[in-house]
mmCIF file with all atom_site columns, C-alpha atoms in Angstrom:
data_model
loop_
_atom_site.group_PDB
_atom_site.id
_atom_site.type_symbol
_atom_site.label_atom_id
_atom_site.label_alt_id
_atom_site.label_comp_id
_atom_site.label_asym_id
_atom_site.label_entity_id
_atom_site.label_seq_id
_atom_site.pdbx_PDB_ins_code
_atom_site.Cartn_x
_atom_site.Cartn_y
_atom_site.Cartn_z
_atom_site.occupancy
_atom_site.B_iso_or_equiv
_atom_site.pdbx_formal_charge
_atom_site.auth_seq_id
_atom_site.auth_comp_id
_atom_site.auth_asym_id
_atom_site.auth_atom_id
_atom_site.pdbx_PDB_model_num
ATOM 1   C CA . UNK A 1 1   ? 143.113 93.962  68.468  1.00 0.00 ? 118 UNK A CA 1
ATOM 2   C CA . UNK A 1 2   ? 142.026 97.740  71.146  1.00 0.00 ? 119 UNK A CA 1
ATOM 3   C CA . UNK A 1 3   ? 139.406 98.230  72.635  1.00 0.00 ? 120 UNK A CA 1
ATOM 4   C CA . UNK A 1 4   ? 136.966 101.003 71.257  1.00 0.00 ? 121 UNK A CA 1
ATOM 5   C CA . UNK A 1 5   ? 134.959 101.481 74.502  1.00 0.00 ? 122 UNK A CA 1
ATOM 6   C CA . UNK A 1 6   ? 136.301 102.752 77.542  1.00 0.00 ? 123 UNK A CA 1
ATOM 7   C CA . UNK A 1 7   ? 136.195 100.376 80.757  1.00 0.00 ? 124 UNK A CA 1
ATOM 8   C CA . UNK A 1 8   ? 134.873 101.988 83.983  1.00 0.00 ? 125 UNK A CA 1
ATOM 9   C CA . UNK A 1 9   ? 135.025 100.436 87.058  1.00 0.00 ? 126 UNK A CA 1
ATOM 10  C CA . UNK A 1 10  ? 132.550 101.267 89.755  1.00 0.00 ? 127 UNK A CA 1
ATOM 11  C CA . UNK A 1 11  ? 132.741 100.755 93.320  1.00 0.00 ? 128 UNK A CA 1
ATOM 12  C CA . UNK A 1 12  ? 132.081 102.039 96.709  1.00 0.00 ? 129 UNK A CA 1
ATOM 13  C CA . UNK A 1 13  ? 130.714 100.754 100.155 1.00 0.00 ? 130 UNK A CA 1
ATOM 14  C CA . UNK A 1 14  ? 127.948 98.978  101.877 1.00 0.00 ? 131 UNK A CA 1
ATOM 15  C CA . UNK A 1 15  ? 125.278 101.382 102.207 1.00 0.00 ? 132 UNK A CA 1
ATOM 16  C CA . UNK A 1 16  ? 126.739 104.143 99.789  1.00 0.00 ? 133 UNK A CA 1
ATOM 17  C CA . UNK A 1 17  ? 124.058 103.479 97.139  1.00 0.00 ? 134 UNK A CA 1
ATOM 18  C CA . UNK A 1 18  ? 126.610 101.961 94.124  1.00 0.00 ? 135 UNK A CA 1
ATOM 19  C CA . UNK A 1 19  ? 123.114 100.394 93.029  1.00 0.00 ? 136 UNK A CA 1
ATOM 20  C CA . UNK A 1 20  ? 121.329 102.949 91.969  1.00 0.00 ? 137 UNK A CA 1
ATOM 21  C CA . UNK A 1 21  ? 124.366 104.766 90.754  1.00 0.00 ? 138 UNK A CA 1
ATOM 22  C CA . UNK A 1 22  ? 124.698 102.175 88.708  1.00 0.00 ? 139 UNK A CA 1
ATOM 23  C CA . UNK A 1 23  ? 121.496 102.222 87.621  1.00 0.00 ? 140 UNK A CA 1
ATOM 24  C CA . UNK A 1 24  ? 120.929 105.802 87.000  1.00 0.00 ? 141 UNK A CA 1
ATOM 25  C CA . UNK A 1 25  ? 125.212 105.244 84.736  1.00 0.00 ? 142 UNK A CA 1
ATOM 26  C CA . UNK A 1 26  ? 122.648 102.760 83.068  1.00 0.00 ? 143 UNK A CA 1
ATOM 27  C CA . UNK A 1 27  ? 119.529 104.871 81.873  1.00 0.00 ? 144 UNK A CA 1
ATOM 28  C CA . UNK A 1 28  ? 121.983 106.935 80.555  1.00 0.00 ? 145 UNK A CA 1
ATOM 29  C CA . UNK A 1 29  ? 122.917 103.935 78.045  1.00 0.00 ? 146 UNK A CA 1
ATOM 30  C CA . UNK A 1 30  ? 125.715 102.589 79.407  1.00 0.00 ? 147 UNK A CA 1
ATOM 31  C CA . UNK A 1 31  ? 126.663 99.166  79.045  1.00 0.00 ? 148 UNK A CA 1
ATOM 32  C CA . UNK A 1 32  ? 126.843 97.440  82.774  1.00 0.00 ? 149 UNK A CA 1
ATOM 33  C CA . UNK A 1 33  ? 129.245 94.344  83.901  1.00 0.00 ? 150 UNK A CA 1
ATOM 34  C CA . UNK A 1 34  ? 127.141 93.311  87.154  1.00 0.00 ? 151 UNK A CA 1
ATOM 35  C CA . UNK A 1 35  ? 129.700 91.271  89.408  1.00 0.00 ? 152 UNK A CA 1
ATOM 36  C CA . UNK A 1 36  ? 127.173 90.570  91.637  1.00 0.00 ? 153 UNK A CA 1
ATOM 37  C CA . UNK A 1 37  ? 125.491 88.494  89.328  1.00 0.00 ? 154 UNK A CA 1
ATOM 38  C CA . UNK A 1 38  ? 128.250 87.163  88.581  1.00 0.00 ? 155 UNK A CA 1
ATOM 39  C CA . UNK A 1 39  ? 128.885 86.322  91.768  1.00 0.00 ? 156 UNK A CA 1
ATOM 40  C CA . UNK A 1 40  ? 125.696 84.549  92.019  1.00 0.00 ? 157 UNK A CA 1
ATOM 41  C CA . UNK A 1 41  ? 125.912 83.281  88.979  1.00 0.00 ? 158 UNK A CA 1
ATOM 42  C CA . UNK A 1 42  ? 129.772 81.149  90.043  1.00 0.00 ? 159 UNK A CA 1
ATOM 43  C CA . UNK A 1 43  ? 128.051 79.801  93.242  1.00 0.00 ? 160 UNK A CA 1
ATOM 44  C CA . UNK A 1 44  ? 125.217 77.760  91.692  1.00 0.00 ? 161 UNK A CA 1
ATOM 45  C CA . UNK A 1 45  ? 125.255 73.906  91.548  1.00 0.00 ? 162 UNK A CA 1
ATOM 46  C CA . UNK A 1 46  ? 127.076 72.659  89.107  1.00 0.00 ? 163 UNK A CA 1
ATOM 47  C CA . UNK A 1 47  ? 129.473 75.517  88.986  1.00 0.00 ? 164 UNK A CA 1
ATOM 48  C CA . UNK A 1 48  ? 133.624 74.569  89.926  1.00 0.00 ? 165 UNK A CA 1
ATOM 49  C CA . UNK A 1 49  ? 133.519 76.880  92.862  1.00 0.00 ? 166 UNK A CA 1
ATOM 50  C CA . UNK A 1 50  ? 130.012 75.527  94.468  1.00 0.00 ? 167 UNK A CA 1
ATOM 51  C CA . UNK A 1 51  ? 131.355 72.208  95.036  1.00 0.00 ? 168 UNK A CA 1
ATOM 52  C CA . UNK A 1 52  ? 134.098 73.816  96.925  1.00 0.00 ? 169 UNK A CA 1
ATOM 53  C CA . UNK A 1 53  ? 132.631 76.203  99.165  1.00 0.00 ? 170 UNK A CA 1
ATOM 54  C CA . UNK A 1 54  ? 129.900 73.499  100.482 1.00 0.00 ? 171 UNK A CA 1
ATOM 55  C CA . UNK A 1 55  ? 133.207 71.008  101.217 1.00 0.00 ? 172 UNK A CA 1
ATOM 56  C CA . UNK A 1 56  ? 134.610 74.155  102.835 1.00 0.00 ? 173 UNK A CA 1
ATOM 57  C CA . UNK A 1 57  ? 132.075 75.795  104.958 1.00 0.00 ? 174 UNK A CA 1
ATOM 58  C CA . UNK A 1 58  ? 129.313 72.509  104.994 1.00 0.00 ? 175 UNK A CA 1
ATOM 59  C CA . UNK A 1 59  ? 126.126 71.711  103.763 1.00 0.00 ? 176 UNK A CA 1
ATOM 60  C CA . UNK A 1 60  ? 124.806 74.314  106.307 1.00 0.00 ? 177 UNK A CA 1
ATOM 61  C CA . UNK A 1 61  ? 125.075 77.240  104.437 1.00 0.00 ? 178 UNK A CA 1
ATOM 62  C CA . UNK A 1 62  ? 122.915 75.516  101.508 1.00 0.00 ? 179 UNK A CA 1
ATOM 63  C CA . UNK A 1 63  ? 118.935 76.109  101.778 1.00 0.00 ? 180 UNK A CA 1
ATOM 64  C CA . UNK A 1 64  ? 116.011 73.991  101.341 1.00 0.00 ? 181 UNK A CA 1
ATOM 65  C CA . UNK A 1 65  ? 116.894 73.872  97.401  1.00 0.00 ? 182 UNK A CA 1
ATOM 66  C CA . UNK A 1 66  ? 120.343 72.964  97.948  1.00 0.00 ? 183 UNK A CA 1
ATOM 67  C CA . UNK A 1 67  ? 121.336 76.489  96.885  1.00 0.00 ? 184 UNK A CA 1
ATOM 68  C CA . UNK A 1 68  ? 123.885 78.399  98.830  1.00 0.00 ? 185 UNK A CA 1
ATOM 69  C CA . UNK A 1 69  ? 122.308 80.535  100.790 1.00 0.00 ? 186 UNK A CA 1
ATOM 70  C CA . UNK A 1 70  ? 124.058 84.299  100.771 1.00 0.00 ? 187 UNK A CA 1
ATOM 71  C CA . UNK A 1 71  ? 122.550 85.482  104.694 1.00 0.00 ? 188 UNK A CA 1
ATOM 72  C CA . UNK A 1 72  ? 123.852 82.143  106.142 1.00 0.00 ? 189 UNK A CA 1
ATOM 73  C CA . UNK A 1 73  ? 127.316 82.122  103.939 1.00 0.00 ? 190 UNK A CA 1
ATOM 74  C CA . UNK A 1 74  ? 127.324 85.602  104.965 1.00 0.00 ? 191 UNK A CA 1
ATOM 75  C CA . UNK A 1 75  ? 126.838 84.563  109.498 1.00 0.00 ? 192 UNK A CA 1
ATOM 76  C CA . UNK A 1 76  ? 129.581 82.335  108.695 1.00 0.00 ? 193 UNK A CA 1
ATOM 77  C CA . UNK A 1 77  ? 132.470 84.252  107.145 1.00 0.00 ? 194 UNK A CA 1
ATOM 78  C CA . UNK A 1 78  ? 130.957 87.741  108.799 1.00 0.00 ? 195 UNK A CA 1
ATOM 79  C CA . UNK A 1 79  ? 133.985 88.962  110.993 1.00 0.00 ? 196 UNK A CA 1
ATOM 80  C CA . UNK A 1 80  ? 136.667 85.949  109.915 1.00 0.00 ? 197 UNK A CA 1
ATOM 81  C CA . UNK A 1 81  ? 138.891 87.427  108.023 1.00 0.00 ? 198 UNK A CA 1
ATOM 82  C CA . UNK A 1 82  ? 140.927 84.372  107.135 1.00 0.00 ? 199 UNK A CA 1
ATOM 83  C CA . UNK A 1 83  ? 137.394 82.598  106.162 1.00 0.00 ? 200 UNK A CA 1
ATOM 84  C CA . UNK A 1 84  ? 136.658 85.502  103.757 1.00 0.00 ? 201 UNK A CA 1
ATOM 85  C CA . UNK A 1 85  ? 139.822 85.408  102.262 1.00 0.00 ? 202 UNK A CA 1
ATOM 86  C CA . UNK A 1 86  ? 139.101 81.146  101.538 1.00 0.00 ? 203 UNK A CA 1
ATOM 87  C CA . UNK A 1 87  ? 136.107 82.249  99.827  1.00 0.00 ? 204 UNK A CA 1
ATOM 88  C CA . UNK A 1 88  ? 137.214 84.908  98.075  1.00 0.00 ? 205 UNK A CA 1
ATOM 89  C CA . UNK A 1 89  ? 139.935 81.814  96.662  1.00 0.00 ? 206 UNK A CA 1
ATOM 90  C CA . UNK A 1 90  ? 137.130 80.296  95.380  1.00 0.00 ? 207 UNK A CA 1
ATOM 91  C CA . UNK A 1 91  ? 135.051 82.786  93.858  1.00 0.00 ? 208 UNK A CA 1
ATOM 92  C CA . UNK A 1 92  ? 137.257 85.280  92.554  1.00 0.00 ? 209 UNK A CA 1
ATOM 93  C CA . UNK A 1 93  ? 139.276 83.661  89.755  1.00 0.00 ? 210 UNK A CA 1
ATOM 94  C CA . UNK A 1 94  ? 135.589 82.267  88.235  1.00 0.00 ? 211 UNK A CA 1
ATOM 95  C CA . UNK A 1 95  ? 134.381 86.003  88.060  1.00 0.00 ? 212 UNK A CA 1
ATOM 96  C CA . UNK A 1 96  ? 137.205 87.712  86.068  1.00 0.00 ? 213 UNK A CA 1
ATOM 97  C CA . UNK A 1 97  ? 137.222 84.376  84.028  1.00 0.00 ? 214 UNK A CA 1
ATOM 98  C CA . UNK A 1 98  ? 133.598 84.793  83.232  1.00 0.00 ? 215 UNK A CA 1
ATOM 99  C CA . UNK A 1 99  ? 134.416 89.262  82.680  1.00 0.00 ? 216 UNK A CA 1
ATOM 100 C CA . UNK A 1 100 ? 136.925 87.932  80.697  1.00 0.00 ? 217 UNK A CA 1
ATOM 101 C CA . UNK A 1 101 ? 134.589 86.445  78.623  1.00 0.00 ? 218 UNK A CA 1
ATOM 102 C CA . UNK A 1 102 ? 132.261 89.459  78.276  1.00 0.00 ? 219 UNK A CA 1
ATOM 103 C CA . UNK A 1 103 ? 135.030 91.740  77.404  1.00 0.00 ? 220 UNK A CA 1
ATOM 104 C CA . UNK A 1 104 ? 136.042 89.666  74.727  1.00 0.00 ? 221 UNK A CA 1
ATOM 105 C CA . UNK A 1 105 ? 132.301 89.222  73.615  1.00 0.00 ? 222 UNK A CA 1
ATOM 106 C CA . UNK A 1 106 ? 132.136 93.321  74.116  1.00 0.00 ? 223 UNK A CA 1
ATOM 107 C CA . UNK A 1 107 ? 134.778 93.895  71.688  1.00 0.00 ? 224 UNK A CA 1
ATOM 108 C CA . UNK A 1 108 ? 134.264 91.330  69.402  1.00 0.00 ? 225 UNK A CA 1
ATOM 109 C CA . UNK A 1 109 ? 130.671 92.812  68.563  1.00 0.00 ? 226 UNK A CA 1
ATOM 110 C CA . UNK A 1 110 ? 132.707 96.230  68.128  1.00 0.00 ? 227 UNK A CA 1
ATOM 111 C CA . UNK A 1 111 ? 130.814 98.023  71.139  1.00 0.00 ? 228 UNK A CA 1
ATOM 112 C CA . UNK A 1 112 ? 132.540 101.700 71.099  1.00 0.00 ? 229 UNK A CA 1
ATOM 113 C CA . UNK A 1 113 ? 130.937 103.549 74.519  1.00 0.00 ? 230 UNK A CA 1
ATOM 114 C CA . UNK A 1 114 ? 131.265 103.136 78.438  1.00 0.00 ? 231 UNK A CA 1
ATOM 115 C CA . UNK A 1 115 ? 131.315 99.483  79.534  1.00 0.00 ? 232 UNK A CA 1
ATOM 116 C CA . UNK A 1 116 ? 130.987 100.311 83.595  1.00 0.00 ? 233 UNK A CA 1
ATOM 117 C CA . UNK A 1 117 ? 132.395 97.084  85.513  1.00 0.00 ? 234 UNK A CA 1
ATOM 118 C CA . UNK A 1 118 ? 130.498 96.962  89.089  1.00 0.00 ? 235 UNK A CA 1
ATOM 119 C CA . UNK A 1 119 ? 132.137 95.929  92.022  1.00 0.00 ? 236 UNK A CA 1
ATOM 120 C CA . UNK A 1 120 ? 131.799 96.158  95.500  1.00 0.00 ? 237 UNK A CA 1
ATOM 121 C CA . UNK A 1 121 ? 135.547 94.847  96.561  1.00 0.00 ? 238 UNK A CA 1
ATOM 122 C CA . UNK A 1 122 ? 137.434 96.324  92.911  1.00 0.00 ? 239 UNK A CA 1
ATOM 123 C CA . UNK A 1 123 ? 139.741 98.120  94.697  1.00 0.00 ? 240 UNK A CA 1
ATOM 124 C CA . UNK A 1 124 ? 140.566 95.156  97.455  1.00 0.00 ? 241 UNK A CA 1
ATOM 125 C CA . UNK A 1 125 ? 141.389 92.775  94.996  1.00 0.00 ? 242 UNK A CA 1
ATOM 126 C CA . UNK A 1 126 ? 143.412 95.216  92.635  1.00 0.00 ? 243 UNK A CA 1
ATOM 127 C CA . UNK A 1 127 ? 141.010 95.013  89.581  1.00 0.00 ? 244 UNK A CA 1
ATOM 128 C CA . UNK A 1 128 ? 140.394 98.761  90.087  1.00 0.00 ? 245 UNK A CA 1
ATOM 129 C CA . UNK A 1 129 ? 143.710 98.464  88.113  1.00 0.00 ? 246 UNK A CA 1
ATOM 130 C CA . UNK A 1 130 ? 142.658 97.036  85.050  1.00 0.00 ? 247 UNK A CA 1
ATOM 131 C CA . UNK A 1 131 ? 140.414 99.829  84.800  1.00 0.00 ? 248 UNK A CA 1
ATOM 132 C CA . UNK A 1 132 ? 140.786 102.698 82.566  1.00 0.00 ? 249 UNK A CA 1
ATOM 133 C CA . UNK A 1 133 ? 138.707 104.780 85.102  1.00 0.00 ? 250 UNK A CA 1
ATOM 134 C CA . UNK A 1 134 ? 137.672 104.649 88.384  1.00 0.00 ? 251 UNK A CA 1
ATOM 135 C CA . UNK A 1 135 ? 134.368 105.540 89.533  1.00 0.00 ? 252 UNK A CA 1
ATOM 136 C CA . UNK A 1 136 ? 133.996 106.190 93.684  1.00 0.00 ? 253 UNK A CA 1
ATOM 137 C CA . UNK A 1 137 ? 130.194 105.896 95.047  1.00 0.00 ? 254 UNK A CA 1
ATOM 138 C CA . UNK A 1 138 ? 130.794 108.029 98.195  1.00 0.00 ? 255 UNK A CA 1
ATOM 139 C CA . UNK A 1 139 ? 128.374 108.647 101.575 1.00 0.00 ? 256 UNK A CA 1
ATOM 140 C CA . UNK A 1 140 ? 128.937 109.686 104.738 1.00 0.00 ? 257 UNK A CA 1
ATOM 141 C CA . UNK A 1 141 ? 128.762 107.507 107.704 1.00 0.00 ? 258 UNK A CA 1
ATOM 142 C CA . UNK A 1 142 ? 125.325 108.755 108.324 1.00 0.00 ? 259 UNK A CA 1
ATOM 143 C CA . UNK A 1 143 ? 123.606 108.270 105.340 1.00 0.00 ? 260 UNK A CA 1
ATOM 144 C CA . UNK A 1 144 ? 125.708 104.436 105.267 1.00 0.00 ? 261 UNK A CA 1
ATOM 145 C CA . UNK A 1 145 ? 123.667 103.485 108.736 1.00 0.00 ? 262 UNK A CA 1
ATOM 146 C CA . UNK A 1 146 ? 120.767 104.780 106.971 1.00 0.00 ? 263 UNK A CA 1
ATOM 147 C CA . UNK A 1 147 ? 120.423 102.757 104.657 1.00 0.00 ? 264 UNK A CA 1
ATOM 148 C CA . UNK A 1 148 ? 121.528 99.440  106.120 1.00 0.00 ? 265 UNK A CA 1
ATOM 149 C CA . UNK A 1 149 ? 119.092 99.498  108.882 1.00 0.00 ? 266 UNK A CA 1
ATOM 150 C CA . UNK A 1 150 ? 116.194 100.698 107.123 1.00 0.00 ? 267 UNK A CA 1
ATOM 151 C CA . UNK A 1 151 ? 117.700 97.390  104.478 1.00 0.00 ? 268 UNK A CA 1
ATOM 152 C CA . UNK A 1 152 ? 118.203 95.062  106.760 1.00 0.00 ? 269 UNK A CA 1
ATOM 153 C CA . UNK A 1 153 ? 116.428 95.927  109.855 1.00 0.00 ? 270 UNK A CA 1
ATOM 154 C CA . UNK A 1 154 ? 119.254 95.424  112.384 1.00 0.00 ? 271 UNK A CA 1
ATOM 155 C CA . UNK A 1 155 ? 120.237 98.091  115.198 1.00 0.00 ? 272 UNK A CA 1
ATOM 156 C CA . UNK A 1 156 ? 122.452 100.682 114.913 1.00 0.00 ? 273 UNK A CA 1
ATOM 157 C CA . UNK A 1 157 ? 125.680 98.664  116.555 1.00 0.00 ? 274 UNK A CA 1
ATOM 158 C CA . UNK A 1 158 ? 125.278 95.661  114.646 1.00 0.00 ? 275 UNK A CA 1
ATOM 159 C CA . UNK A 1 159 ? 124.929 98.441  111.246 1.00 0.00 ? 276 UNK A CA 1
ATOM 160 C CA . UNK A 1 160 ? 128.012 100.331 112.221 1.00 0.00 ? 277 UNK A CA 1
ATOM 161 C CA . UNK A 1 161 ? 129.940 96.750  112.599 1.00 0.00 ? 278 UNK A CA 1
ATOM 162 C CA . UNK A 1 162 ? 129.082 95.867  108.946 1.00 0.00 ? 279 UNK A CA 1
ATOM 163 C CA . UNK A 1 163 ? 130.719 99.386  107.871 1.00 0.00 ? 280 UNK A CA 1
ATOM 164 C CA . UNK A 1 164 ? 133.740 99.170  110.202 1.00 0.00 ? 281 UNK A CA 1
ATOM 165 C CA . UNK A 1 165 ? 134.980 95.462  108.434 1.00 0.00 ? 282 UNK A CA 1
ATOM 166 C CA . UNK A 1 166 ? 135.001 96.718  105.207 1.00 0.00 ? 283 UNK A CA 1
ATOM 167 C CA . UNK A 1 167 ? 137.342 98.929  103.350 1.00 0.00 ? 284 UNK A CA 1
ATOM 168 C CA . UNK A 1 168 ? 137.222 102.909 104.868 1.00 0.00 ? 285 UNK A CA 1
ATOM 169 C CA . UNK A 1 169 ? 135.581 103.986 101.279 1.00 0.00 ? 286 UNK A CA 1
ATOM 170 C CA . UNK A 1 170 ? 137.713 107.666 102.086 1.00 0.00 ? 287 UNK A CA 1
ATOM 171 C CA . UNK A 1 171 ? 140.668 105.144 101.316 1.00 0.00 ? 288 UNK A CA 1
ATOM 172 C CA . UNK A 1 172 ? 138.848 104.446 98.094  1.00 0.00 ? 289 UNK A CA 1
ATOM 173 C CA . UNK A 1 173 ? 138.219 108.069 97.546  1.00 0.00 ? 290 UNK A CA 1
ATOM 174 C CA . UNK A 1 174 ? 141.480 108.396 96.898  1.00 0.00 ? 291 UNK A CA 1
ATOM 175 C CA . UNK A 1 175 ? 141.944 105.698 94.430  1.00 0.00 ? 292 UNK A CA 1
ATOM 176 C CA . UNK A 1 176 ? 139.034 107.129 92.152  1.00 0.00 ? 293 UNK A CA 1
ATOM 177 C CA . UNK A 1 177 ? 139.341 109.263 88.995  1.00 0.00 ? 294 UNK A CA 1
ATOM 178 C CA . UNK A 1 178 ? 136.065 110.718 89.725  1.00 0.00 ? 295 UNK A CA 1
ATOM 179 C CA . UNK A 1 179 ? 133.846 110.594 92.907  1.00 0.00 ? 296 UNK A CA 1
ATOM 180 C CA . UNK A 1 180 ? 130.335 110.426 92.914  1.00 0.00 ? 297 UNK A CA 1
ATOM 181 C CA . UNK A 1 181 ? 129.119 111.750 96.850  1.00 0.00 ? 298 UNK A CA 1
ATOM 182 C CA . UNK A 1 182 ? 125.313 110.322 97.460  1.00 0.00 ? 299 UNK A CA 1
ATOM 183 C CA . UNK A 1 183 ? 124.929 111.298 101.024 1.00 0.00 ? 300 UNK A CA 1
ATOM 184 C CA . UNK A 1 184 ? 121.646 113.452 100.218 1.00 0.00 ? 301 UNK A CA 1
ATOM 185 C CA . UNK A 1 185 ? 118.692 114.306 97.758  1.00 0.00 ? 302 UNK A CA 1
ATOM 186 C CA . UNK A 1 186 ? 118.249 111.911 95.153  1.00 0.00 ? 303 UNK A CA 1
ATOM 187 C CA . UNK A 1 187 ? 119.095 115.001 92.660  1.00 0.00 ? 304 UNK A CA 1
ATOM 188 C CA . UNK A 1 188 ? 122.073 115.676 93.713  1.00 0.00 ? 305 UNK A CA 1
ATOM 189 C CA . UNK A 1 189 ? 123.566 112.678 93.038  1.00 0.00 ? 306 UNK A CA 1
ATOM 190 C CA . UNK A 1 190 ? 121.839 112.570 89.418  1.00 0.00 ? 307 UNK A CA 1
ATOM 191 C CA . UNK A 1 191 ? 123.321 115.969 88.712  1.00 0.00 ? 308 UNK A CA 1
ATOM 192 C CA . UNK A 1 192 ? 126.804 114.119 89.439  1.00 0.00 ? 309 UNK A CA 1
ATOM 193 C CA . UNK A 1 193 ? 126.329 111.370 87.903  1.00 0.00 ? 310 UNK A CA 1
ATOM 194 C CA . UNK A 1 194 ? 125.561 113.024 84.590  1.00 0.00 ? 311 UNK A CA 1
ATOM 195 C CA . UNK A 1 195 ? 129.142 115.424 85.076  1.00 0.00 ? 312 UNK A CA 1
ATOM 196 C CA . UNK A 1 196 ? 130.754 112.319 85.871  1.00 0.00 ? 313 UNK A CA 1
ATOM 197 C CA . UNK A 1 197 ? 128.859 110.275 82.669  1.00 0.00 ? 314 UNK A CA 1
ATOM 198 C CA . UNK A 1 198 ? 130.269 114.142 80.519  1.00 0.00 ? 315 UNK A CA 1
ATOM 199 C CA . UNK A 1 199 ? 133.447 113.541 81.737  1.00 0.00 ? 316 UNK A CA 1
ATOM 200 C CA . UNK A 1 200 ? 133.905 110.095 81.366  1.00 0.00 ? 317 UNK A CA 1
ATOM 201 C CA . UNK A 1 201 ? 132.442 110.413 77.210  1.00 0.00 ? 318 UNK A CA 1
ATOM 202 C CA . UNK A 1 202 ? 135.608 112.853 77.052  1.00 0.00 ? 319 UNK A CA 1
ATOM 203 C CA . UNK A 1 203 ? 137.646 110.566 77.676  1.00 0.00 ? 320 UNK A CA 1
ATOM 204 C CA . UNK A 1 204 ? 136.325 107.769 75.663  1.00 0.00 ? 321 UNK A CA 1
ATOM 205 C CA . UNK A 1 205 ? 136.783 110.414 72.739  1.00 0.00 ? 322 UNK A CA 1
ATOM 206 C CA . UNK A 1 206 ? 140.743 110.622 74.148  1.00 0.00 ? 323 UNK A CA 1
ATOM 207 C CA . UNK A 1 207 ? 140.816 107.006 74.463  1.00 0.00 ? 324 UNK A CA 1
ATOM 208 C CA . UNK A 1 208 ? 139.628 106.443 71.477  1.00 0.00 ? 325 UNK A CA 1
ATOM 209 C CA . UNK A 1 209 ? 142.328 108.952 69.723  1.00 0.00 ? 326 UNK A CA 1
ATOM 210 C CA . UNK A 1 210 ? 145.031 107.515 71.112  1.00 0.00 ? 327 UNK A CA 1
ATOM 211 C CA . UNK A 1 211 ? 146.904 104.921 68.826  1.00 0.00 ? 328 UNK A CA 1
ATOM 212 C CA . UNK A 1 212 ? 146.506 101.245 69.269  1.00 0.00 ? 329 UNK A CA 1
#
């Protein structure tokens, strides 16, 4: 069965404001599938990934209630590519499975609008290739630094280290169909989101007109 909706990937980098842009698209009546929410669900106690993660990284990553503490786990894998890859081996298949189930449900319901898969690592994992369109949220490094320092209450050097540990936004931009620059005023970002939304509506119309 051909999808009647347009599947759009939304990604960015730390401090780019991807979550803010995602909410703007939600306000424009887009269906949002949040990969971060799925990532939280797959590491709940009782889920297959939970047992694998605890066995791999130890009980010191748990909080008092036995839940995986994301900050503790993040501290363990930060800056260690091998450990991060190991974690992704446990979580990404489970996330993809949940994403597929959600998309199957959306197809069954006959949704005909724009569905946005909001995921930080969409390009890195190859998931961008499965999207009809890719939107990248961009912010210059100064804006990223300012937001990370304020959000995490950390010094500039540590914030910069977090930025440099990720794929450069410039590389993601090269793969994008549309870019939302979120470096400056919120009003400018909202204006650009509305522009991209209108372009996606045109893409949706073309997608629906294409024979199965």
